[in-house]
XYZ file of C-alpha atoms in Angstrom:
346
model
C -0.304 -0.025 0.199
C 2.720 2.656 0.720
C 4.788 1.853 -2.119
C 1.193 1.940 -4.200
C 0.454 5.457 -3.301
C 3.983 6.574 -3.951
C 4.146 5.326 -7.544
C 0.536 6.777 -7.701
C 2.465 10.205 -7.197
C 3.556 9.999 -10.760
C 1.475 7.735 -12.338
C -1.900 6.154 -12.274
C -2.290 2.834 -9.861
C -4.302 0.290 -9.668
C -3.582 -1.992 -6.874
C -4.959 -5.998 -6.194
C -5.070 -6.624 -3.076
C -7.259 -8.491 -0.826
C -9.477 -5.524 0.971
C -9.919 -8.049 4.332
C -5.987 -8.073 5.353
C -6.022 -4.326 4.198
C -8.618 -3.563 6.751
C -7.531 -5.608 9.267
C -4.076 -3.970 8.760
C -5.532 -0.100 9.297
C -8.358 -1.439 11.819
C -8.554 1.703 13.734
C -6.476 3.831 11.333
C -7.293 5.728 7.875
C -6.687 3.796 5.081
C -4.510 5.784 3.062
C -5.001 6.159 -1.147
C -3.928 8.498 -3.489
C -6.441 9.873 -5.654
C -4.472 8.027 -8.834
C -4.510 5.059 -6.994
C -7.726 2.452 -8.117
C -8.434 -0.355 -5.376
C -9.415 -3.872 -6.858
C -10.649 -6.465 -3.806
C -8.528 -9.467 -5.035
C -7.658 -12.042 -2.037
C -5.912 -14.451 -4.782
C -6.854 -17.500 -2.793
C -8.444 -19.486 -5.867
C -7.634 -19.745 -9.666
C -11.767 -19.315 -10.413
C -9.549 -15.503 -10.027
C -7.482 -15.716 -12.984
C -9.520 -14.704 -16.096
C -11.317 -11.809 -13.600
C -7.605 -10.689 -13.098
C -6.550 -11.278 -16.680
C -9.426 -9.213 -17.511
C -8.904 -6.371 -15.144
C -5.692 -5.816 -16.473
C -6.537 -5.976 -19.973
C -8.781 -2.707 -19.572
C -6.601 -0.787 -17.120
C -3.788 -1.775 -19.792
C -0.936 -1.456 -17.785
C 2.761 -0.179 -19.412
C 4.168 -1.739 -16.186
C 2.841 -4.759 -13.701
C 4.741 -4.631 -10.613
C 4.492 -8.157 -8.531
C 5.528 -8.523 -4.167
C 7.211 -12.233 -5.079
C 4.179 -13.722 -3.620
C 4.664 -16.679 -0.736
C 1.444 -19.170 -1.333
C 0.844 -21.609 -3.749
C -2.406 -20.363 -5.163
C -0.678 -16.830 -5.476
C 2.766 -18.221 -6.993
C 0.284 -19.998 -9.584
C -1.690 -16.729 -10.341
C 1.212 -14.080 -10.366
C 2.973 -16.854 -12.490
C -0.261 -16.629 -14.767
C -0.553 -12.844 -14.908
C 3.257 -12.800 -16.333
C 2.921 -15.236 -18.696
C 0.138 -13.505 -20.149
C 1.352 -9.655 -20.076
C 5.307 -9.935 -20.049
C 4.699 -9.607 -24.047
C 2.868 -6.276 -23.714
C 4.456 -4.684 -21.028
C 7.469 -4.339 -18.570
C 7.499 -6.661 -15.369
C 8.932 -5.728 -11.551
C 9.750 -8.027 -9.163
C 10.250 -6.987 -5.436
C 12.177 -10.363 -3.882
C 12.342 -10.346 -0.818
C 14.151 -12.957 0.140
C 16.278 -14.477 -2.404
C 17.684 -17.147 -0.383
C 14.707 -18.953 1.753
C 15.568 -18.573 5.784
C 15.987 -21.916 7.442
C 13.505 -24.366 9.044
C 9.423 -23.962 7.573
C 10.369 -21.377 4.913
C 12.682 -23.455 3.103
C 9.997 -26.395 2.731
C 7.778 -23.891 1.709
C 9.960 -22.244 -1.402
C 10.535 -26.145 -2.344
C 6.572 -25.998 -3.251
C 6.681 -23.108 -4.999
C 9.847 -23.431 -7.339
C 8.089 -23.887 -10.561
C 5.680 -20.917 -9.882
C 8.333 -18.699 -8.517
C 11.045 -19.729 -11.345
C 8.744 -18.944 -13.881
C 7.926 -14.965 -12.003
C 11.987 -14.502 -11.403
C 13.106 -15.153 -15.403
C 10.669 -13.069 -16.696
C 10.263 -10.285 -15.241
C 12.360 -7.021 -16.377
C 13.990 -5.974 -13.292
C 13.880 -6.893 -9.962
C 14.622 -5.033 -7.105
C 15.697 -6.626 -3.516
C 16.579 -5.193 -0.593
C 20.230 -4.338 0.059
C 23.491 -5.394 -0.662
C 23.459 -8.548 0.678
C 20.621 -9.712 -0.821
C 21.776 -8.493 -4.281
C 24.445 -11.293 -4.154
C 22.451 -13.251 -2.922
C 20.253 -13.014 -6.030
C 22.487 -12.987 -8.360
C 24.319 -15.876 -7.272
C 20.801 -17.778 -7.886
C 20.046 -16.468 -11.339
C 21.809 -14.875 -14.301
C 18.839 -14.265 -16.158
C 19.761 -12.433 -19.652
C 18.782 -9.217 -19.924
C 17.456 -8.377 -16.192
C 18.047 -5.308 -14.239
C 18.848 -6.344 -10.674
C 18.782 -3.112 -8.420
C 18.940 -2.957 -4.872
C 17.138 -1.019 -2.669
C 15.836 -0.146 1.244
C 12.348 -2.300 3.070
C 10.443 1.205 3.316
C 9.066 2.131 6.466
C 5.444 -0.105 7.568
C 3.396 0.390 10.223
C 4.028 3.884 10.573
C 0.960 5.770 11.963
C 2.389 9.716 12.331
C 5.534 11.249 13.671
C 6.953 8.501 16.424
C 7.057 9.765 19.497
C 10.750 9.742 21.316
C 10.695 7.126 23.935
C 9.790 7.236 27.305
C 12.145 7.592 29.910
C 11.041 6.042 32.906
C 13.857 4.365 34.847
C 12.849 1.208 32.614
C 13.897 0.251 29.660
C 11.321 -1.849 27.464
C 12.710 -4.388 25.255
C 10.865 -5.446 21.869
C 10.796 -8.528 20.123
C 8.468 -9.014 17.834
C 7.099 -11.440 14.741
C 6.531 -14.950 13.586
C 8.913 -16.817 15.866
C 10.387 -19.217 13.479
C 13.713 -20.716 14.418
C 15.806 -18.405 12.613
C 14.570 -15.203 14.769
C 17.187 -16.669 17.483
C 14.374 -16.728 20.166
C 16.787 -19.060 21.837
C 19.923 -17.087 21.726
C 17.764 -14.018 23.653
C 16.526 -16.481 26.528
C 20.113 -17.049 27.176
C 21.411 -13.256 26.669
C 18.450 -12.165 29.493
C 19.640 -14.892 31.928
C 22.968 -13.325 32.132
C 21.399 -10.034 33.030
C 19.383 -11.690 36.031
C 20.879 -8.598 37.889
C 19.570 -5.771 35.531
C 15.815 -7.588 36.208
C 14.270 -4.311 38.005
C 15.632 -2.260 34.779
C 15.006 -4.243 32.200
C 11.471 -5.112 31.095
C 11.194 -7.677 27.809
C 8.161 -8.133 25.771
C 8.116 -10.708 23.094
C 4.893 -10.725 20.852
C 3.474 -12.684 17.845
C 2.894 -16.510 17.149
C 5.735 -19.196 16.029
C 6.740 -22.796 16.805
C 9.793 -21.171 18.723
C 7.837 -19.200 20.939
C 5.920 -22.217 21.898
C 8.840 -24.381 22.614
C 10.988 -21.927 24.268
C 7.514 -19.496 26.714
C 8.520 -21.495 29.713
C 11.749 -21.108 29.489
C 10.874 -17.028 28.969
C 8.521 -17.736 31.634
C 10.607 -18.266 34.244
C 12.675 -14.992 34.250
C 10.822 -11.978 36.320
C 11.033 -9.167 33.956
C 9.631 -11.260 30.967
C 5.992 -10.866 29.487
C 4.657 -12.796 26.614
C 1.798 -12.517 24.331
C 1.749 -15.694 22.548
C -0.760 -14.879 19.382
C -1.172 -13.308 16.572
C -1.522 -9.160 17.262
C -3.161 -6.665 14.691
C -1.220 -3.805 13.463
C -2.793 -1.490 15.535
C -1.547 -3.166 18.721
C 1.646 -3.542 16.986
C 2.150 0.165 16.409
C 1.087 0.068 20.392
C 3.370 -2.245 21.491
C 6.804 -0.697 19.333
C 6.270 2.969 20.782
C 5.476 1.720 24.146
C 9.346 0.460 23.640
C 12.757 1.576 24.274
C 14.240 -0.347 21.237
C 14.020 -3.837 19.280
C 15.611 -6.874 19.458
C 16.451 -8.796 16.465
C 18.419 -11.705 18.018
C 18.455 -13.271 13.730
C 20.577 -16.627 13.220
C 20.180 -15.646 9.654
C 18.026 -13.184 7.516
C 17.775 -11.289 3.982
C 15.779 -8.261 4.808
C 13.173 -7.817 7.433
C 9.973 -5.954 8.122
C 10.055 -5.712 11.651
C 13.377 -3.645 11.514
C 11.795 -1.259 8.859
C 8.868 -1.709 11.411
C 11.175 -0.599 14.371
C 12.830 2.365 12.807
C 10.120 3.668 11.008
C 8.364 4.449 15.127
C 11.926 5.846 15.691
C 13.300 3.174 17.757
C 16.532 1.586 17.105
C 17.444 -1.508 17.120
C 20.024 -4.205 18.442
C 20.307 -6.720 15.621
C 22.603 -9.972 14.483
C 24.888 -8.912 11.802
C 23.930 -10.970 9.219
C 22.129 -10.376 5.697
C 20.365 -7.308 5.043
C 20.110 -6.438 8.410
C 23.661 -5.121 8.359
C 23.176 -2.866 5.324
C 20.296 -1.015 7.153
C 22.082 -1.015 10.650
C 24.883 1.204 11.296
C 26.633 0.723 14.461
C 26.506 3.391 17.022
C 24.143 5.519 14.706
C 20.771 3.704 14.577
C 21.263 0.684 16.553
C 23.987 -1.928 17.720
C 25.417 -4.720 15.959
C 26.059 -8.474 17.350
C 27.637 -11.474 16.107
C 24.798 -14.107 15.358
C 24.353 -16.683 17.676
C 26.078 -15.302 20.417
C 23.887 -14.609 23.459
C 27.226 -12.949 25.660
C 27.557 -10.561 22.917
C 24.209 -9.571 23.074
C 23.370 -9.090 26.364
C 26.417 -6.882 26.392
C 25.113 -4.937 23.935
C 22.168 -4.568 25.946
C 23.894 -3.242 28.738
C 25.814 -1.114 27.461
C 22.128 0.673 25.638
C 21.143 0.280 29.480
C 23.493 2.054 30.945
C 24.245 5.227 28.654
C 21.137 7.480 28.879
C 22.805 9.771 25.974
C 23.661 6.274 23.518
C 20.121 5.882 23.596
C 19.153 8.947 22.365
C 21.385 9.138 19.760
C 20.554 6.108 18.651
C 16.721 6.539 18.687
C 17.208 10.441 16.894
C 19.414 8.506 14.128
C 16.621 5.438 13.683
C 14.078 8.280 13.043
C 16.688 10.543 10.537
C 17.250 6.546 8.560
C 13.311 6.441 8.275
C 12.904 9.784 7.130
C 15.514 9.879 4.700
C 16.016 6.521 3.105
C 13.716 4.319 4.132
C 11.126 6.962 3.013
C 9.025 5.442 0.013
C 9.079 8.582 -2.077
C 12.579 8.205 -2.053
C 12.759 4.599 -2.793
C 10.598 5.434 -5.993
C 12.492 8.513 -6.746
C 15.226 6.189 -6.669
C 14.030 3.312 -8.912
C 11.775 5.098 -11.313
C 13.877 5.120 -14.118
C 15.407 1.621 -14.152
C 12.407 -0.101 -12.620
C 9.151 2.138 -14.367
C 10.477 3.495 -17.543
C 11.478 1.635 -20.254
């Protein structure tokens, strides 16, 4: 939605989107719709949607079709059909969020989508990836003649107006949120928290989200007196409240490509303590808008948390750096401006 609105500042846009999911994401918030943006309800749940989707696109007569790489089987099939049918007549731009799958369940899902995903990737004229790490990963897998592969940033998400400065009330709130898969490194965070027991009165950890690793580790995490767990799906409006109530966000990932969690944290003016992996290192600048720690190193993670907990000037500097990054490099208008000539102009 953010990208479509930014593009709509330069051209007429038809956005095919699941209105139910859109309404859920913007519950209790105004849905931003640019005057030149047309919405069409497209759940992408059934193959029977293919004919009306193709007909709607034929009526719109696009010069460019921009696809966010799909993650579900039916969505991948539908998107592959769109690419095959329309590539001869218009430019196909593909945003690839994860050139290589994350470890764990994601790898198995990608295997099921391989045929359709390869069609979409092969026939895209332009591929946009998030950061230099993802750029290298994609090129290590694909070398399609005539295809342009461009590195860009992941714009801010889950932002509801200018962010407030983090509250300084004597207790530092550290938030970990999202889909709790093995690669998210929740076990590393659990071990780090155990090393910070002497700071339990001044640190509060909130772990919000749902996934198999949280199911597995909840009993251990619950033994720490300063850990609060919400093992459930949390809607977007609540996540914004959680981020705004936090001092910072922690991403102890074991491996990563890019991260919507990081984009949401920075968009809300919250710095992040992240593992030095994948696309995370392309966004977080050490001691400017966050801290980088070696992946899988609970001691280094604990030390980074100790450092920010004991230095209020550092917290303020990192928070300011996060806000500046969100307003500059991660601004959707700037992202579209930087990619316009390559992605949208033939």
